[in-house]
Structures are given as structure tokens and as C-alpha cells.
Amino acid sequence: MEKTKHALAALLAAVALMLSLTGCSFNDLMLYLYGGDDFTTSDTPDYASWNGDNGVTVVYDKNKWQQPTMAQDDTLSVTGGNRLGYTVVLLQVTDQYTDFLAQSGQELEETTGTVKYDFSFTVPDAAVQAVRYDCGSYQTIFAQVDYDCGQTIYMTAAAKTSDYQPIIDLMQNVWPTGATPETAAQVS
């Protein structure tokens, strides 16, 4: 029994030494164990621009977000994170909503137990209306962004994290294609 304790202690010490020598953190180890290979690779932003087929352009940090994809014909999807803390943002331009925030919130409230909160952020060259719902360990943000050029982008974000800043940073670099705001992140 005593040998087992010593062997376990030696193993744990070896793992701790290995992690410290490789620069790997405990969080990195957990991400590896739980399938996370999409986590931030560098603190220095690595911006790229992507034009969706639905008329939405996004500048995203490749160190935080995967390359955008067309989730559906009219919906641009941007994902980031891993199983421990992931975020999915859907962006669309459509005229089918009479009241996007009310309709989306009603559908969510009917299917899940949620708590609604006011939510506000700014987007360059646009007016923003937004609301946030807490659904247990998940959060959902709905936003309607009315750009000065006359177009509207509807955003739905689902996150398994309470850090909303990456969502806000992303939204401040989204616009209708052809209406680039002057304050968008610079693409390297």
C-alpha cells in the first residue's frame, strides 16, 4: 500500500514537471482530454476576412474562431472554443421576422426554462437591440443589428461560457457585404 502511494505521488510529480517543462497548463491538459483542439493558440490576434453567401462579411480572429461556414443557405455560422466552453454564432440577413427578438425569445421560453436579462453592446455604424437568456449552464444571446447603410443582420449566439466578450468582439467586426465600417479590425 505504501509503495502504491509513493508510485502515485511520483507519477503526479512527473506529470506536473512535464507540464511545466512543456509550457502546457492544466487547462490545456483538460482540453486535450476532453477533445478540445480548437482553443486559443496565441494571444496575438490573427485576423482573416470571410464573405458569406448570404451577404454577411465577418472579420474573425483565427486564434479564437474557426473559419466561418454556411450552416444553411441563409445562415453564416462561426464557432469557437471546445467542449468545456464553446460558442456558436449564427448570422443571417432576412426580411422574414416581424420582431426577431420577441419571436426568438418566445420560442426559447416555450422549450426551456430560462431567465431573461437585458443585454447591450455597440457595433460600429449600427444600432443594436439585444437580449440574453440563461438556460442552466448555457447562455443565449439574440441581437438585431440595424446598420446605417439600411441593412439588418440578425444574430443568435449560444455559449457554454459566461464570457461574452468574444461574441461582442466578433459582432463589432460583422457587417453587410459591401458596407465595411471604418473601425473594423485590420486584416493582416
PDB file of C-alpha atoms in Angstrom:
ATOM      1  CA  MET A   1       0.000   0.000   0.000  1.00  0.00           C
ATOM      2  CA  GLU A   2       2.809   2.385   0.894  1.00  0.00           C
ATOM      3  CA  LYS A   3       4.605   1.576  -2.397  1.00  0.00           C
ATOM      4  CA  THR A   4       1.418   2.412  -4.315  1.00  0.00           C
ATOM      5  CA  LYS A   5       1.152   5.805  -2.612  1.00  0.00           C
ATOM      6  CA  HIS A   6       4.788   6.589  -3.416  1.00  0.00           C
ATOM      7  CA  ALA A   7       4.381   5.442  -7.016  1.00  0.00           C
ATOM      8  CA  LEU A   8       1.255   7.584  -7.436  1.00  0.00           C
ATOM      9  CA  ALA A   9       2.983  10.598  -5.886  1.00  0.00           C
ATOM     10  CA  ALA A  10       5.991  10.093  -8.190  1.00  0.00           C
ATOM     11  CA  LEU A  11       3.702   9.822 -11.216  1.00  0.00           C
ATOM     12  CA  LEU A  12       1.857  13.008 -10.303  1.00  0.00           C
ATOM     13  CA  ALA A  13       5.152  14.826  -9.726  1.00  0.00           C
ATOM     14  CA  ALA A  14       6.414  13.624 -13.120  1.00  0.00           C
ATOM     15  CA  VAL A  15       3.239  14.841 -14.845  1.00  0.00           C
ATOM     16  CA  ALA A  16       3.498  18.221 -13.097  1.00  0.00           C
ATOM     17  CA  LEU A  17       7.160  18.533 -14.111  1.00  0.00           C
ATOM     18  CA  MET A  18       6.355  17.517 -17.685  1.00  0.00           C
ATOM     19  CA  LEU A  19       3.563  20.119 -17.905  1.00  0.00           C
ATOM     20  CA  SER A  20       5.797  22.859 -16.540  1.00  0.00           C
ATOM     21  CA  LEU A  21       8.646  21.993 -18.906  1.00  0.00           C
ATOM     22  CA  THR A  22       6.417  21.920 -21.989  1.00  0.00           C
ATOM     23  CA  GLY A  23       4.578  25.127 -21.128  1.00  0.00           C
ATOM     24  CA  CYS A  24       1.348  23.139 -21.037  1.00  0.00           C
ATOM     25  CA  SER A  25      -1.177  24.264 -18.450  1.00  0.00           C
ATOM     26  CA  PHE A  26      -3.726  22.214 -16.555  1.00  0.00           C
ATOM     27  CA  ASN A  27      -6.395  23.807 -18.767  1.00  0.00           C
ATOM     28  CA  ASP A  28      -4.504  22.627 -21.873  1.00  0.00           C
ATOM     29  CA  LEU A  29      -4.410  19.103 -20.461  1.00  0.00           C
ATOM     30  CA  MET A  30      -8.155  19.165 -19.752  1.00  0.00           C
ATOM     31  CA  LEU A  31      -8.844  20.452 -23.255  1.00  0.00           C
ATOM     32  CA  TYR A  32      -6.763  17.614 -24.669  1.00  0.00           C
ATOM     33  CA  LEU A  33      -8.533  15.003 -22.547  1.00  0.00           C
ATOM     34  CA  TYR A  34     -11.995  16.288 -23.418  1.00  0.00           C
ATOM     35  CA  GLY A  35     -11.373  16.702 -27.107  1.00  0.00           C
ATOM     36  CA  GLY A  36     -10.566  20.388 -27.287  1.00  0.00           C
ATOM     37  CA  ASP A  37      -8.178  21.191 -30.070  1.00  0.00           C
ATOM     38  CA  ASP A  38      -9.847  24.455 -31.051  1.00  0.00           C
ATOM     39  CA  PHE A  39      -8.724  26.616 -28.144  1.00  0.00           C
ATOM     40  CA  THR A  40      -6.819  29.879 -28.450  1.00  0.00           C
ATOM     41  CA  THR A  41      -3.414  29.287 -29.968  1.00  0.00           C
ATOM     42  CA  SER A  42      -1.946  32.740 -29.393  1.00  0.00           C
ATOM     43  CA  ASP A  43      -2.786  35.944 -27.561  1.00  0.00           C
ATOM     44  CA  THR A  44      -1.831  37.930 -30.666  1.00  0.00           C
ATOM     45  CA  PRO A  45      -4.863  38.318 -32.966  1.00  0.00           C
ATOM     46  CA  ASP A  46      -4.621  36.715 -36.397  1.00  0.00           C
ATOM     47  CA  TYR A  47      -7.443  38.325 -38.376  1.00  0.00           C
ATOM     48  CA  ALA A  48      -8.983  36.978 -41.559  1.00  0.00           C
ATOM     49  CA  SER A  49     -11.932  38.223 -43.599  1.00  0.00           C
ATOM     50  CA  TRP A  50     -14.706  35.965 -44.866  1.00  0.00           C
ATOM     51  CA  ASN A  51     -17.685  36.769 -47.095  1.00  0.00           C
ATOM     52  CA  GLY A  52     -20.758  34.619 -46.620  1.00  0.00           C
ATOM     53  CA  ASP A  53     -23.054  33.639 -49.462  1.00  0.00           C
ATOM     54  CA  ASN A  54     -25.879  35.312 -47.528  1.00  0.00           C
ATOM     55  CA  GLY A  55     -24.476  38.855 -47.768  1.00  0.00           C
ATOM     56  CA  VAL A  56     -22.691  38.897 -44.402  1.00  0.00           C
ATOM     57  CA  THR A  57     -18.985  39.715 -44.103  1.00  0.00           C
ATOM     58  CA  VAL A  58     -17.046  38.906 -40.959  1.00  0.00           C
ATOM     59  CA  VAL A  59     -13.513  39.625 -39.807  1.00  0.00           C
ATOM     60  CA  TYR A  60     -12.576  36.972 -37.256  1.00  0.00           C
ATOM     61  CA  ASP A  61      -9.556  36.128 -35.121  1.00  0.00           C
ATOM     62  CA  LYS A  62      -8.308  32.738 -36.329  1.00  0.00           C
ATOM     63  CA  ASN A  63      -6.825  32.136 -32.863  1.00  0.00           C
ATOM     64  CA  LYS A  64     -10.298  32.234 -31.282  1.00  0.00           C
ATOM     65  CA  TRP A  65     -12.764  31.272 -34.021  1.00  0.00           C
ATOM     66  CA  GLN A  66     -12.885  28.537 -36.628  1.00  0.00           C
ATOM     67  CA  GLN A  67     -13.323  29.573 -40.239  1.00  0.00           C
ATOM     68  CA  PRO A  68     -16.959  30.582 -40.791  1.00  0.00           C
ATOM     69  CA  THR A  69     -19.235  28.224 -42.697  1.00  0.00           C
ATOM     70  CA  MET A  70     -22.659  28.416 -44.256  1.00  0.00           C
ATOM     71  CA  ALA A  71     -24.745  26.457 -41.747  1.00  0.00           C
ATOM     72  CA  GLN A  72     -27.766  26.835 -44.016  1.00  0.00           C
ATOM     73  CA  ASP A  73     -28.242  28.730 -47.264  1.00  0.00           C
ATOM     74  CA  ASP A  74     -29.066  31.945 -45.385  1.00  0.00           C
ATOM     75  CA  THR A  75     -27.120  31.413 -42.151  1.00  0.00           C
ATOM     76  CA  LEU A  76     -23.427  32.103 -41.604  1.00  0.00           C
ATOM     77  CA  SER A  77     -22.013  30.138 -38.647  1.00  0.00           C
ATOM     78  CA  VAL A  78     -18.896  30.984 -36.638  1.00  0.00           C
ATOM     79  CA  THR A  79     -17.769  28.650 -33.835  1.00  0.00           C
ATOM     80  CA  GLY A  80     -15.059  28.819 -31.197  1.00  0.00           C
ATOM     81  CA  GLY A  81     -13.890  27.082 -28.069  1.00  0.00           C
ATOM     82  CA  ASN A  82     -14.121  23.462 -27.041  1.00  0.00           C
ATOM     83  CA  ARG A  83     -16.354  21.140 -25.039  1.00  0.00           C
ATOM     84  CA  LEU A  84     -15.534  22.923 -21.782  1.00  0.00           C
ATOM     85  CA  GLY A  85     -16.520  26.361 -23.057  1.00  0.00           C
ATOM     86  CA  TYR A  86     -17.750  26.768 -26.615  1.00  0.00           C
ATOM     87  CA  THR A  87     -19.642  29.399 -28.545  1.00  0.00           C
ATOM     88  CA  VAL A  88     -21.645  29.246 -31.756  1.00  0.00           C
ATOM     89  CA  VAL A  89     -22.789  32.424 -33.512  1.00  0.00           C
ATOM     90  CA  LEU A  90     -25.299  32.342 -36.375  1.00  0.00           C
ATOM     91  CA  LEU A  91     -25.646  35.415 -38.584  1.00  0.00           C
ATOM     92  CA  GLN A  92     -28.343  35.964 -41.166  1.00  0.00           C
ATOM     93  CA  VAL A  93     -29.854  38.685 -43.302  1.00  0.00           C
ATOM     94  CA  THR A  94     -33.554  38.144 -43.915  1.00  0.00           C
ATOM     95  CA  ASP A  95     -36.834  40.024 -44.025  1.00  0.00           C
ATOM     96  CA  GLN A  96     -38.936  37.190 -42.590  1.00  0.00           C
ATOM     97  CA  TYR A  97     -39.008  38.462 -38.991  1.00  0.00           C
ATOM     98  CA  THR A  98     -41.643  40.899 -37.770  1.00  0.00           C
ATOM     99  CA  ASP A  99     -39.897  41.070 -34.363  1.00  0.00           C
ATOM    100  CA  PHE A 100     -36.773  38.916 -34.229  1.00  0.00           C
ATOM    101  CA  LEU A 101     -36.051  39.359 -30.509  1.00  0.00           C
ATOM    102  CA  ALA A 102     -39.614  38.650 -29.390  1.00  0.00           C
ATOM    103  CA  GLN A 103     -40.092  35.688 -31.737  1.00  0.00           C
ATOM    104  CA  SER A 104     -36.753  34.075 -30.860  1.00  0.00           C
ATOM    105  CA  GLY A 105     -37.204  34.652 -27.135  1.00  0.00           C
ATOM    106  CA  GLN A 106     -40.723  33.231 -27.165  1.00  0.00           C
ATOM    107  CA  GLU A 107     -39.560  30.054 -28.901  1.00  0.00           C
ATOM    108  CA  LEU A 108     -36.764  29.643 -26.364  1.00  0.00           C
ATOM    109  CA  GLU A 109     -39.020  30.272 -23.357  1.00  0.00           C
ATOM    110  CA  GLU A 110     -41.561  27.736 -24.623  1.00  0.00           C
ATOM    111  CA  THR A 111     -38.981  24.956 -24.925  1.00  0.00           C
ATOM    112  CA  THR A 112     -36.636  25.593 -21.982  1.00  0.00           C
ATOM    113  CA  GLY A 113     -36.597  27.109 -18.516  1.00  0.00           C
ATOM    114  CA  THR A 114     -34.826  30.415 -18.988  1.00  0.00           C
ATOM    115  CA  VAL A 115     -34.065  33.667 -17.202  1.00  0.00           C
ATOM    116  CA  LYS A 116     -34.138  36.785 -19.403  1.00  0.00           C
ATOM    117  CA  TYR A 117     -31.686  39.679 -18.971  1.00  0.00           C
ATOM    118  CA  ASP A 118     -31.210  42.998 -20.718  1.00  0.00           C
ATOM    119  CA  PHE A 119     -28.050  42.941 -22.793  1.00  0.00           C
ATOM    120  CA  SER A 120     -26.365  45.795 -24.585  1.00  0.00           C
ATOM    121  CA  PHE A 121     -23.291  46.326 -26.700  1.00  0.00           C
ATOM    122  CA  THR A 122     -22.272  48.612 -29.526  1.00  0.00           C
ATOM    123  CA  VAL A 123     -21.434  47.879 -33.139  1.00  0.00           C
ATOM    124  CA  PRO A 124     -19.724  50.483 -35.327  1.00  0.00           C
ATOM    125  CA  ASP A 125     -22.067  52.230 -37.781  1.00  0.00           C
ATOM    126  CA  ALA A 126     -25.141  50.434 -36.412  1.00  0.00           C
ATOM    127  CA  ALA A 127     -27.935  50.443 -33.830  1.00  0.00           C
ATOM    128  CA  VAL A 128     -28.146  47.281 -31.685  1.00  0.00           C
ATOM    129  CA  GLN A 129     -31.068  45.700 -29.845  1.00  0.00           C
ATOM    130  CA  ALA A 130     -30.138  42.606 -27.820  1.00  0.00           C
ATOM    131  CA  VAL A 131     -31.362  40.281 -25.103  1.00  0.00           C
ATOM    132  CA  ARG A 132     -29.683  37.431 -23.185  1.00  0.00           C
ATOM    133  CA  TYR A 133     -31.224  34.276 -21.754  1.00  0.00           C
ATOM    134  CA  ASP A 134     -29.621  31.959 -19.201  1.00  0.00           C
ATOM    135  CA  CYS A 135     -30.551  28.319 -19.707  1.00  0.00           C
ATOM    136  CA  GLY A 136     -28.737  26.467 -16.914  1.00  0.00           C
ATOM    137  CA  SER A 137     -25.066  26.270 -17.879  1.00  0.00           C
ATOM    138  CA  TYR A 138     -25.803  27.696 -21.325  1.00  0.00           C
ATOM    139  CA  GLN A 139     -26.438  31.268 -22.397  1.00  0.00           C
ATOM    140  CA  THR A 140     -28.192  32.508 -25.498  1.00  0.00           C
ATOM    141  CA  ILE A 141     -27.912  35.996 -26.965  1.00  0.00           C
ATOM    142  CA  PHE A 142     -30.215  37.345 -29.661  1.00  0.00           C
ATOM    143  CA  ALA A 143     -29.326  40.613 -31.373  1.00  0.00           C
ATOM    144  CA  GLN A 144     -30.748  42.672 -34.179  1.00  0.00           C
ATOM    145  CA  VAL A 145     -28.135  44.961 -35.704  1.00  0.00           C
ATOM    146  CA  ASP A 146     -29.506  47.734 -37.912  1.00  0.00           C
ATOM    147  CA  TYR A 147     -26.653  49.217 -39.941  1.00  0.00           C
ATOM    148  CA  ASP A 148     -26.528  52.825 -41.076  1.00  0.00           C
ATOM    149  CA  CYS A 149     -26.497  51.578 -44.701  1.00  0.00           C
ATOM    150  CA  GLY A 150     -30.090  50.361 -44.231  1.00  0.00           C
ATOM    151  CA  GLN A 151     -29.450  46.619 -43.901  1.00  0.00           C
ATOM    152  CA  THR A 152     -30.084  44.427 -40.846  1.00  0.00           C
ATOM    153  CA  ILE A 153     -28.199  41.386 -39.568  1.00  0.00           C
ATOM    154  CA  TYR A 154     -29.825  39.011 -37.097  1.00  0.00           C
ATOM    155  CA  MET A 155     -27.530  37.234 -34.647  1.00  0.00           C
ATOM    156  CA  THR A 156     -28.149  34.177 -32.493  1.00  0.00           C
ATOM    157  CA  ALA A 157     -25.303  33.171 -30.157  1.00  0.00           C
ATOM    158  CA  ALA A 158     -25.293  30.088 -27.945  1.00  0.00           C
ATOM    159  CA  ALA A 159     -22.465  29.785 -25.449  1.00  0.00           C
ATOM    160  CA  LYS A 160     -21.361  27.374 -22.751  1.00  0.00           C
ATOM    161  CA  THR A 161     -19.428  30.149 -21.055  1.00  0.00           C
ATOM    162  CA  SER A 162     -20.203  33.357 -19.213  1.00  0.00           C
ATOM    163  CA  ASP A 163     -17.534  35.318 -21.099  1.00  0.00           C
ATOM    164  CA  TYR A 164     -19.462  37.323 -23.703  1.00  0.00           C
ATOM    165  CA  GLN A 165     -16.555  39.500 -24.810  1.00  0.00           C
ATOM    166  CA  PRO A 166     -15.535  37.219 -27.720  1.00  0.00           C
ATOM    167  CA  ILE A 167     -19.102  37.438 -29.043  1.00  0.00           C
ATOM    168  CA  ILE A 168     -19.101  41.226 -28.763  1.00  0.00           C
ATOM    169  CA  ASP A 169     -15.648  41.442 -30.391  1.00  0.00           C
ATOM    170  CA  LEU A 170     -16.879  39.279 -33.264  1.00  0.00           C
ATOM    171  CA  MET A 171     -20.075  41.293 -33.728  1.00  0.00           C
ATOM    172  CA  GLN A 172     -18.120  44.534 -33.874  1.00  0.00           C
ATOM    173  CA  ASN A 173     -16.427  43.101 -36.961  1.00  0.00           C
ATOM    174  CA  VAL A 174     -19.517  41.901 -38.816  1.00  0.00           C
ATOM    175  CA  TRP A 175     -21.378  43.909 -41.461  1.00  0.00           C
ATOM    176  CA  PRO A 176     -23.459  43.540 -44.593  1.00  0.00           C
ATOM    177  CA  THR A 177     -21.166  42.714 -47.507  1.00  0.00           C
ATOM    178  CA  GLY A 178     -20.106  45.909 -49.256  1.00  0.00           C
ATOM    179  CA  ALA A 179     -20.723  48.160 -46.237  1.00  0.00           C
ATOM    180  CA  THR A 180     -17.446  47.772 -44.335  1.00  0.00           C
ATOM    181  CA  PRO A 181     -17.295  50.017 -41.253  1.00  0.00           C
ATOM    182  CA  GLU A 182     -14.162  52.133 -40.889  1.00  0.00           C
ATOM    183  CA  THR A 183     -13.486  50.745 -37.411  1.00  0.00           C
ATOM    184  CA  ALA A 184     -13.388  47.052 -38.364  1.00  0.00           C
ATOM    185  CA  ALA A 185     -10.388  45.034 -37.188  1.00  0.00           C
ATOM    186  CA  GLN A 186      -7.483  45.233 -39.604  1.00  0.00           C
ATOM    187  CA  VAL A 187      -6.867  42.087 -41.607  1.00  0.00           C
ATOM    188  CA  SER A 188      -3.205  41.144 -41.660  1.00  0.00           C
TER     189      SER A 188
END
